[in-house]
Short mmCIF file of C-alpha atoms and ligand atoms in Angstrom, two decimals:
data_model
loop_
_atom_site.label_atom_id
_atom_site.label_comp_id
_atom_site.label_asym_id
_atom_site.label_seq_id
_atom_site.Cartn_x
_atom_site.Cartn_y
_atom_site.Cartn_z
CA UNK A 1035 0.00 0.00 0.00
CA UNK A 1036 0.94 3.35 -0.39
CA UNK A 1037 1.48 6.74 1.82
CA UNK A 1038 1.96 9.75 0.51
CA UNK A 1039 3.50 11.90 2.48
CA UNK A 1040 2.69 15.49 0.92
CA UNK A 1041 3.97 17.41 3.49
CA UNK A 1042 6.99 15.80 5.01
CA UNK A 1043 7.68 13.04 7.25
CA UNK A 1044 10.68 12.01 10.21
CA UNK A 1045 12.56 9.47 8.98
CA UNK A 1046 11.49 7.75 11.97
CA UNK A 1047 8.11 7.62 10.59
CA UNK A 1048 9.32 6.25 7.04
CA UNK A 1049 11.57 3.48 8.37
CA UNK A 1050 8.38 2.09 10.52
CA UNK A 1051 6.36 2.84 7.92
CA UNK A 1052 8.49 0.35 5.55
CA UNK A 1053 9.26 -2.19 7.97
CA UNK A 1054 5.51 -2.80 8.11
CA UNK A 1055 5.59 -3.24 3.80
CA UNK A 1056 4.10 0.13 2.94
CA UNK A 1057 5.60 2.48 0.33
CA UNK A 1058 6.53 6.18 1.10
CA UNK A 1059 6.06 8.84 -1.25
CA UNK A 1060 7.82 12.46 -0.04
CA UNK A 1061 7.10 14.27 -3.02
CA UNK A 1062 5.02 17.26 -2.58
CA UNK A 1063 2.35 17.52 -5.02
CA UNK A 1064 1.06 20.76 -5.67
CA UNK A 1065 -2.39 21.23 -4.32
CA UNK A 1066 -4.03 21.69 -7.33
CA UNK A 1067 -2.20 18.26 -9.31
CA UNK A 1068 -3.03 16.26 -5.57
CA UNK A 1069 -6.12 14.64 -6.92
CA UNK A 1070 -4.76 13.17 -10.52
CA UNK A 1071 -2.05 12.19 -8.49
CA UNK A 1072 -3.55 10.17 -5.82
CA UNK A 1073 -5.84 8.09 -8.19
CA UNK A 1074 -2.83 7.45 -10.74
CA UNK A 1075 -0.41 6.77 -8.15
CA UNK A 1076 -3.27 4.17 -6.00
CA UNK A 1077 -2.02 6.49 -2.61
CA UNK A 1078 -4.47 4.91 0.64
CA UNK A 1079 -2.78 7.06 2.91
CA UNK A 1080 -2.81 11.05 2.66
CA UNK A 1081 -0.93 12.48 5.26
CA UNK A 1082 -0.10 16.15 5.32
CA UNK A 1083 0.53 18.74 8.31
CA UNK A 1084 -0.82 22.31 7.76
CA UNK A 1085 0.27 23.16 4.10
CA UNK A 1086 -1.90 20.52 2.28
CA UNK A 1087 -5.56 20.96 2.33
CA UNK A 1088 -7.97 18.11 2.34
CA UNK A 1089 -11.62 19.23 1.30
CA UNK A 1090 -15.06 17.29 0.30
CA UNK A 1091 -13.87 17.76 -3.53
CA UNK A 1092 -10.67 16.00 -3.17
CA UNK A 1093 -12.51 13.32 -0.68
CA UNK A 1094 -15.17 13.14 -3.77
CA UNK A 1095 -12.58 12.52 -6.35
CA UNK A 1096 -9.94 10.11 -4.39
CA UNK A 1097 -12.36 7.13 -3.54
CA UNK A 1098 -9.16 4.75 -3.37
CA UNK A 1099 -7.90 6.97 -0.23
CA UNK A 1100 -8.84 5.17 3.26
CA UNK A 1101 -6.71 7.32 5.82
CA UNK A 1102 -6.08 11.30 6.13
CA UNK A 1103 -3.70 11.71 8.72
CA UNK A 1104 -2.60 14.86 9.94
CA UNK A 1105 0.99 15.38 11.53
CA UNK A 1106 0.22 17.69 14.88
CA UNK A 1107 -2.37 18.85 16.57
CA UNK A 1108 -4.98 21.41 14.50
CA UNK A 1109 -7.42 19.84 11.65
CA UNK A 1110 -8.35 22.99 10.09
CA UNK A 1111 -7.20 22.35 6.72
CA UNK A 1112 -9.48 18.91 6.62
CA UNK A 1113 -12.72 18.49 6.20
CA UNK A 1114 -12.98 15.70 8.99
CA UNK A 1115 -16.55 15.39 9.72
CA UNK A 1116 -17.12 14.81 5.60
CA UNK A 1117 -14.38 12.46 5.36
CA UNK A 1118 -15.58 10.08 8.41
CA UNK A 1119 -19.11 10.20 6.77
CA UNK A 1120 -17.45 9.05 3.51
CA UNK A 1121 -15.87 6.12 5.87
CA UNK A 1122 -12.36 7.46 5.53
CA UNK A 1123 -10.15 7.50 8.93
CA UNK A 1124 -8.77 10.98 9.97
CA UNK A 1125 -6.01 10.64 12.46
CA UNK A 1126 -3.49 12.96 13.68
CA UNK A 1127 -1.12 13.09 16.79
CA UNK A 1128 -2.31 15.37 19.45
CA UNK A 1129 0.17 14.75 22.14
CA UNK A 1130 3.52 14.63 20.42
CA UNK A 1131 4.84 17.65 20.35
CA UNK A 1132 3.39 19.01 24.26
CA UNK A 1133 6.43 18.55 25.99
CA UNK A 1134 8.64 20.41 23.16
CA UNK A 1135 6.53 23.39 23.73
CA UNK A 1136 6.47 23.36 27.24
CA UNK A 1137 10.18 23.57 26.67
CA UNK A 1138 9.96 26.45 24.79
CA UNK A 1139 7.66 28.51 27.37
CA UNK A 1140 10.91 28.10 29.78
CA UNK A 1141 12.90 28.95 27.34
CA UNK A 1142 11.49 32.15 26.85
CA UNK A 1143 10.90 32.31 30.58
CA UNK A 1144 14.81 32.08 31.34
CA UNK A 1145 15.65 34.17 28.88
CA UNK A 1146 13.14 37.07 30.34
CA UNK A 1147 13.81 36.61 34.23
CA UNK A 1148 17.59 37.44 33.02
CA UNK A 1149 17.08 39.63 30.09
CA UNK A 1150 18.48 37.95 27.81
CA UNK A 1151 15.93 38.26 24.53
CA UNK A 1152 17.65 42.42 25.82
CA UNK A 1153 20.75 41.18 26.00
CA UNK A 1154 21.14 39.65 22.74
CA UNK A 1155 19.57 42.34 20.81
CA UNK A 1156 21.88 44.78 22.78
CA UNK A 1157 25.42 42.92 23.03
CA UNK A 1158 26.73 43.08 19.11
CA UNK A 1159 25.47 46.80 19.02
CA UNK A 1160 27.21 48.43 22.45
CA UNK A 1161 28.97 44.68 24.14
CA UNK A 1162 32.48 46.53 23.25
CA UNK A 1163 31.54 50.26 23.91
CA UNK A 1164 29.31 49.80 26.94
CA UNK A 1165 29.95 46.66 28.59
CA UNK A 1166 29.36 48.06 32.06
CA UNK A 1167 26.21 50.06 31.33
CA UNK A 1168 24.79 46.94 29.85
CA UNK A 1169 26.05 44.47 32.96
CA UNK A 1170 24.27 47.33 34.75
CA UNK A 1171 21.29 46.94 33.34
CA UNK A 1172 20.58 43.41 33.49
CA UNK A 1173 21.34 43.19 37.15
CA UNK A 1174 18.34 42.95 38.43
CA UNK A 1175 17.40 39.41 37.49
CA UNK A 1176 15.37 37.06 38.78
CA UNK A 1177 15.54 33.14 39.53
CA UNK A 1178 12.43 30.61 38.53
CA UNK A 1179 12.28 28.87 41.47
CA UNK A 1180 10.26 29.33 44.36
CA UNK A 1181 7.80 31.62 42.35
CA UNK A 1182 4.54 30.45 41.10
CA UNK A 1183 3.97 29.75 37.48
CA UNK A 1184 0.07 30.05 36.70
CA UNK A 1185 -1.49 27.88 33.99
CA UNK A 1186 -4.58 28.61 31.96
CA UNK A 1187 -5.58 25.52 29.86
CA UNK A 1188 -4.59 22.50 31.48
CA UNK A 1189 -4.74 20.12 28.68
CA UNK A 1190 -1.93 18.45 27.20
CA UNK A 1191 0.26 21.26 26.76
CA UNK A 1192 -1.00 23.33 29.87
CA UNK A 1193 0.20 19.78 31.99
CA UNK A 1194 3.67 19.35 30.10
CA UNK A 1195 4.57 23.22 31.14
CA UNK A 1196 3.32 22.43 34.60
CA UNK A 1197 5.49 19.55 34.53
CA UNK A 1198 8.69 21.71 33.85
CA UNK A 1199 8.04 23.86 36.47
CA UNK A 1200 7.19 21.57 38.98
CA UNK A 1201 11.07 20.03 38.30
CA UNK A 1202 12.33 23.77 37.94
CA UNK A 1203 11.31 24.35 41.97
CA UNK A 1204 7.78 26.49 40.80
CA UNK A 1205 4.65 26.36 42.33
CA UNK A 1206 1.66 25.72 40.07
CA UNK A 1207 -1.66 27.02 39.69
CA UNK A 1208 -4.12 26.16 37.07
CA UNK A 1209 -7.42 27.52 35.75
CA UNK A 1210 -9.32 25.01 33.44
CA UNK A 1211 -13.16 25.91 33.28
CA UNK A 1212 -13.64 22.11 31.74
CA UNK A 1213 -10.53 20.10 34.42
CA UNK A 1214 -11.18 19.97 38.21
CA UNK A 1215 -8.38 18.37 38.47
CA UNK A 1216 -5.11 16.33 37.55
CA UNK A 1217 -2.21 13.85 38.63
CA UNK A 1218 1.37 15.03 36.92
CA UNK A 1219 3.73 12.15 37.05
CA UNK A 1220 7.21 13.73 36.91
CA UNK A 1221 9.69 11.02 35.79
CA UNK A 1222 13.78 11.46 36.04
CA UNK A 1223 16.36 10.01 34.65
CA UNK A 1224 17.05 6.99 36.89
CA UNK A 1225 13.64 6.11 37.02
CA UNK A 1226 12.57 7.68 40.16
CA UNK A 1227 8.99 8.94 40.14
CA UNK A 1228 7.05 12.06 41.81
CA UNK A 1229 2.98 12.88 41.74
CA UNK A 1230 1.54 15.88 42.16
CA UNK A 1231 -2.14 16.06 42.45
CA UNK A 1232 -3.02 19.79 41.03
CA UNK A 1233 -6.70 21.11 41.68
CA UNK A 1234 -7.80 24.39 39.39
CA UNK A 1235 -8.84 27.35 40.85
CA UNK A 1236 -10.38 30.54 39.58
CA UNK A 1237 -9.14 32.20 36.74
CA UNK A 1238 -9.36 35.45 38.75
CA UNK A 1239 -7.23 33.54 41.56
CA UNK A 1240 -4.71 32.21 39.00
CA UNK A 1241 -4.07 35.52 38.02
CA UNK A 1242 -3.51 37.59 41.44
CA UNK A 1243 -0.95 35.23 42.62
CA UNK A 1244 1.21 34.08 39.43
CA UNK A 1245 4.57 35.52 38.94
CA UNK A 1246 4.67 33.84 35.39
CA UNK A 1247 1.61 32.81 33.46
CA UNK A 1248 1.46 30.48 30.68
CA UNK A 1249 -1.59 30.28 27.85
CA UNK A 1250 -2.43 26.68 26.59
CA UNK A 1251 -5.86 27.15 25.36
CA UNK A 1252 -7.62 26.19 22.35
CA UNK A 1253 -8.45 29.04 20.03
CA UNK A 1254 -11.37 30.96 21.10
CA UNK A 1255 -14.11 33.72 20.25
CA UNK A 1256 -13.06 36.16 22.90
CA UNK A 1257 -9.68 37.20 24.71
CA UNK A 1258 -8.37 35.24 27.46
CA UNK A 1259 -6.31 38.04 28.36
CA UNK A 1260 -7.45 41.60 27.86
CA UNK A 1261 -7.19 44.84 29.66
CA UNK A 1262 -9.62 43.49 32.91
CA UNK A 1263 -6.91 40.76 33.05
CA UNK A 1264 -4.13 42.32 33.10
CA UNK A 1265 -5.74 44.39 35.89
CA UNK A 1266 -5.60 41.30 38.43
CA UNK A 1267 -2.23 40.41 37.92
CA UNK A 1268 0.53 41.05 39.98
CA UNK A 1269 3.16 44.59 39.05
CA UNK A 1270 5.87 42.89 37.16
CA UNK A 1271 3.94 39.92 36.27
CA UNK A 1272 5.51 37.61 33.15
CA UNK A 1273 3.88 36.33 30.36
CA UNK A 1274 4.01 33.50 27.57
CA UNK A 1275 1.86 33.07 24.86
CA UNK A 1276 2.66 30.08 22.69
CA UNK A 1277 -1.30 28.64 22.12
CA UNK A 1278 -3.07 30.81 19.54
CA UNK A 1279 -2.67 33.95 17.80
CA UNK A 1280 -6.04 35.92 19.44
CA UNK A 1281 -6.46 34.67 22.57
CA UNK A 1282 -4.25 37.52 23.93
CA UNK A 1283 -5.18 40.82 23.19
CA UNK A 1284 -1.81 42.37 21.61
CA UNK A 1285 -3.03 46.07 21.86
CA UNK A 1286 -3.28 45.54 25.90
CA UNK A 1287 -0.56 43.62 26.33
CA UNK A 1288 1.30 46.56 24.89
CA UNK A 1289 -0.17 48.80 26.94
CA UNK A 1290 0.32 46.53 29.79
CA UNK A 1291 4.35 46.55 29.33
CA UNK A 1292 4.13 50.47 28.85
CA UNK A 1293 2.62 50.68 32.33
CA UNK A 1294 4.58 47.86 34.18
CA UNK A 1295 2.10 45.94 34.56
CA UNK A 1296 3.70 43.44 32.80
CA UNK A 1297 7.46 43.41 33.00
CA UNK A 1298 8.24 41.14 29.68
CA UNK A 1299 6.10 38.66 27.86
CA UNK A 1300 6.49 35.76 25.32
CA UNK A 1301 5.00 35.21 21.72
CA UNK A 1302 5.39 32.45 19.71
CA UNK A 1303 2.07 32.92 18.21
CA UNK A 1304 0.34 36.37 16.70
CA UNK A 1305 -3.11 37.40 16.07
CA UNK A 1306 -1.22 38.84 12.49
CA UNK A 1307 0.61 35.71 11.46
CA UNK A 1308 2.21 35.24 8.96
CA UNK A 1309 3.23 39.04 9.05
CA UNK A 1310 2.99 39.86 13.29
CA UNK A 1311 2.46 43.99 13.84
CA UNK A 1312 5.84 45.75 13.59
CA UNK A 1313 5.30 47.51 17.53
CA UNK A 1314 5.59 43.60 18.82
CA UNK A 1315 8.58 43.01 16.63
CA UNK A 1316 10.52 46.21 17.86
CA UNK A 1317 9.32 45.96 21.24
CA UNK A 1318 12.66 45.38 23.28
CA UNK A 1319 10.12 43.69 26.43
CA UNK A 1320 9.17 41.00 24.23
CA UNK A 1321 10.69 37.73 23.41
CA UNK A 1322 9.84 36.50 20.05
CA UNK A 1323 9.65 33.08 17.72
CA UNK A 1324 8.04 32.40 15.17
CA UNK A 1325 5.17 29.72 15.81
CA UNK A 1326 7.99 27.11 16.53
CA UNK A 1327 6.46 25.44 19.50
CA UNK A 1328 6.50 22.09 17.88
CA UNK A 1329 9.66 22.34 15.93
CA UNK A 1330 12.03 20.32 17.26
CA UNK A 1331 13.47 16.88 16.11
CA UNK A 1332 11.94 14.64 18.93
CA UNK A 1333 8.24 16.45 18.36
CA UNK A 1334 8.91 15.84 14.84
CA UNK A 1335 10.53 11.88 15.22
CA UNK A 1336 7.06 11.19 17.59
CA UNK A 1337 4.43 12.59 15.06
CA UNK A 1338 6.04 10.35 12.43
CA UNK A 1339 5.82 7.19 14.55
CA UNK A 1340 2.41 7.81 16.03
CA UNK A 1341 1.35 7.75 12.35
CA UNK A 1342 2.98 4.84 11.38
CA UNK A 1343 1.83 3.07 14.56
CA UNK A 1344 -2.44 4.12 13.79
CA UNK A 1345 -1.54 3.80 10.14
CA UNK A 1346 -0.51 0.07 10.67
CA UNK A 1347 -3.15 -1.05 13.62
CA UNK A 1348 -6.12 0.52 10.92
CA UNK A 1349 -4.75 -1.65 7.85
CA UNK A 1350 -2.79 -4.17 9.12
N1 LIG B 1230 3.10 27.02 19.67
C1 LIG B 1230 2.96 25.89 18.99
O1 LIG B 1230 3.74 25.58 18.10
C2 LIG B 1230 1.82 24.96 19.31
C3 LIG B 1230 1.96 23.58 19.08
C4 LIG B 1230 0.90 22.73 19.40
C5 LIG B 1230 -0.28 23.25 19.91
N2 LIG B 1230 -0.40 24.61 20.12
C6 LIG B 1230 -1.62 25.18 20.71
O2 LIG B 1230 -1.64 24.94 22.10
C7 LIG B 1230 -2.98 24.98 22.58
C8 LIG B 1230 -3.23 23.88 23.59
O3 LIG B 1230 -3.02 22.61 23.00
P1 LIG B 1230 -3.27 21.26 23.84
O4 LIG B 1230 -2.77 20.14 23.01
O5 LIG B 1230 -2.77 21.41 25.23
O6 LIG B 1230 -4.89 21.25 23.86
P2 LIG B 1230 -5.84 20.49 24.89
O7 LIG B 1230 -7.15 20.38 24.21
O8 LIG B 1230 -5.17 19.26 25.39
O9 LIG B 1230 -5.95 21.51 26.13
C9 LIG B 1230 -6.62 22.74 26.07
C10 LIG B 1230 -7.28 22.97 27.43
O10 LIG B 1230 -7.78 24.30 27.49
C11 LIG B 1230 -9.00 24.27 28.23
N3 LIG B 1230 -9.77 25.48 27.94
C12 LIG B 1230 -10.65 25.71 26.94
N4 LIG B 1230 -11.09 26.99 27.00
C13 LIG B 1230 -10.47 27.57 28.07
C14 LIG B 1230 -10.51 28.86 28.65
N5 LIG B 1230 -11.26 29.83 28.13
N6 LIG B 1230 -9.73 29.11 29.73
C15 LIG B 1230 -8.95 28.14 30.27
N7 LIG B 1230 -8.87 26.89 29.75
C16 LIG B 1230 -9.62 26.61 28.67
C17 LIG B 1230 -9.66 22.97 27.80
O11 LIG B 1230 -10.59 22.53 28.77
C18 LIG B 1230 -8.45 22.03 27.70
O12 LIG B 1230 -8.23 21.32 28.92
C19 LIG B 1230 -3.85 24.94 21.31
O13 LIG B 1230 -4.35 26.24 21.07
C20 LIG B 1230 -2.91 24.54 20.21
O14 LIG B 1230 -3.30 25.10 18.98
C21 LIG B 1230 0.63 25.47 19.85
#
């Protein structure tokens, strides 16, 4: 049988994949040739991550196909309910990449307790002409642990972070309006194990006694965090958002920087993406990436064998 994979796959995903007797195609087809190309080339497997789109006319036209799998979380770009109707599986991989962008909240979190998104933007310009001023500046840092790290959304990804902090010496507070509660399992390297048994609280309390909070809900109709949010928290409060674009209000958490409110935040995701507003670019309190929550090599090695694994135990 054949997979094609139109958007990319790990290697780890293609060697499972083969050992179970399937043929991988990494070719990307353009969207508009993906239909001739499917029925010519007998493809049963479509997977694709968020480039490819699957609608009803390519579901229609590709009655050979029997699995869409998506790589990652988000299904926008398939028509899912359509294709199960038709009888076609839709798969993707929800949690593999949760832990990789938990990692990347405390990486931004590091980097703005000690200033150094600052620091790097300000060493190559003034490191040799105003070493001292700068060392000045970034005295006043501050150190993870002991403070309290509050979560809202504590789903997969909302978990993962709390997991990182709980090893990092934080304390945790969560606000879930669909979770009373959860068990985090904290494993180390020699096997040893630790459970913590988190109950949510309030949003309103989350936010009056967080030092850091951390955003890891779905998209949504309304702000999360707006100006009446920004309100509760605490002066000097830090912030990462790494969920969706629109589920912080950018205009107040501008404003909310301006008056020190906030002392720096993280984005990895914009309301404007792929082209973010130029104030959050140039704005020297904010730590930036570009949507690369899920990027790494280990996110990327999981989604390919979590595919291969539901691709084999649906055909065989
Ligand atoms: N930055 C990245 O690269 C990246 C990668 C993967 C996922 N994401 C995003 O991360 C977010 C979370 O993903 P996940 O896998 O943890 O999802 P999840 O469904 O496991 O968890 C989301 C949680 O948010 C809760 N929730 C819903 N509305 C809420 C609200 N108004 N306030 C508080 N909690 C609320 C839900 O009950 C759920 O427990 C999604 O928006 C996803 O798109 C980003």
């Amino acid at each position: 049988m054949k997979v094609l994979a139109n958007d990319g796959i790990s290697k780890s995903g293609i060697d499972a994949l083969e050992e179970a007797g399937y043929e991988v195609i990494t070719t990307t087809v353009a969207q508009e040739q993906l239909i001739k190309y499917i029925n010519e080339n007998d493809i049963a497997v479509l997977l694709v991550r968020s480039a490819t789109t699957v609608r009803k006319d390519l579901i229609d036209a590709c009655p050979g196909l029997k699995i869409i799998g998506r790589g990652g979380v988000g299904m926008d770009n398939i028509d899912v309910a359509y294709a199960r109707e038709k009888g076609l599986h839709v798969i993707n991989t929800p949690a593999a990449s949760s832990h990789s962008v938990a990692e990347l909240v405390f990486g931004h979190f590091y980097g703005l307790a000690r200033f150094l998104h600052h620091s790097n933007r300000e060493m190559p310009l003034e490191g040799d002409s105003n070493f001292k001023g700068l060392k000045k500046a970034y005295a006043k840092g501050i150190e993870l642990k002991g403070k309290t790290l509050g979560v809202l959304g504590f789903g997969r990804i909302g978990q993962a972070t709390a997991k990182v902090a709980l090893g990092a010496g934080m304390k945790v507070v969560a606000f879930d309006p669909f979770l009373d509660k959860a068990r985090l399992e904290l494993e180390f390297f020699d096997g040893q194990k630790v459970a913590f048994d988190i109950e949510t609280i309030s949003k309103e309390a989350v936010l009056k006694q967080a030092d850091f909070i951390t955003l890891h809900v779905p998209a949504q109709k309304e702000y999360v965090i707006d100006e009446a949010e920004f309100k509760l928290m605490k002066d000097g409060v830090i912030l990462a958002n790494a969920a969706r674009g629109g589920v912080v209000n950018e205009v107040a958490l501008v404003k909310a920087i301006e008056s020190g409110k906030v002392a720096g935040a993280a984005l990895d995701v914009f309301e404007k993406e792929p082209r973010p507003e130029i104030q959050l670019l140039m704005n020297a309190s904010l730590s930036l990436t570009p949507h690369t929550g899920a990027a790494t090599n280990e996110a990327q090695d999981r989604i390919g064998t979590e595919l291969a694994s539901q691709i084999v135990n649906l055909l065989g």
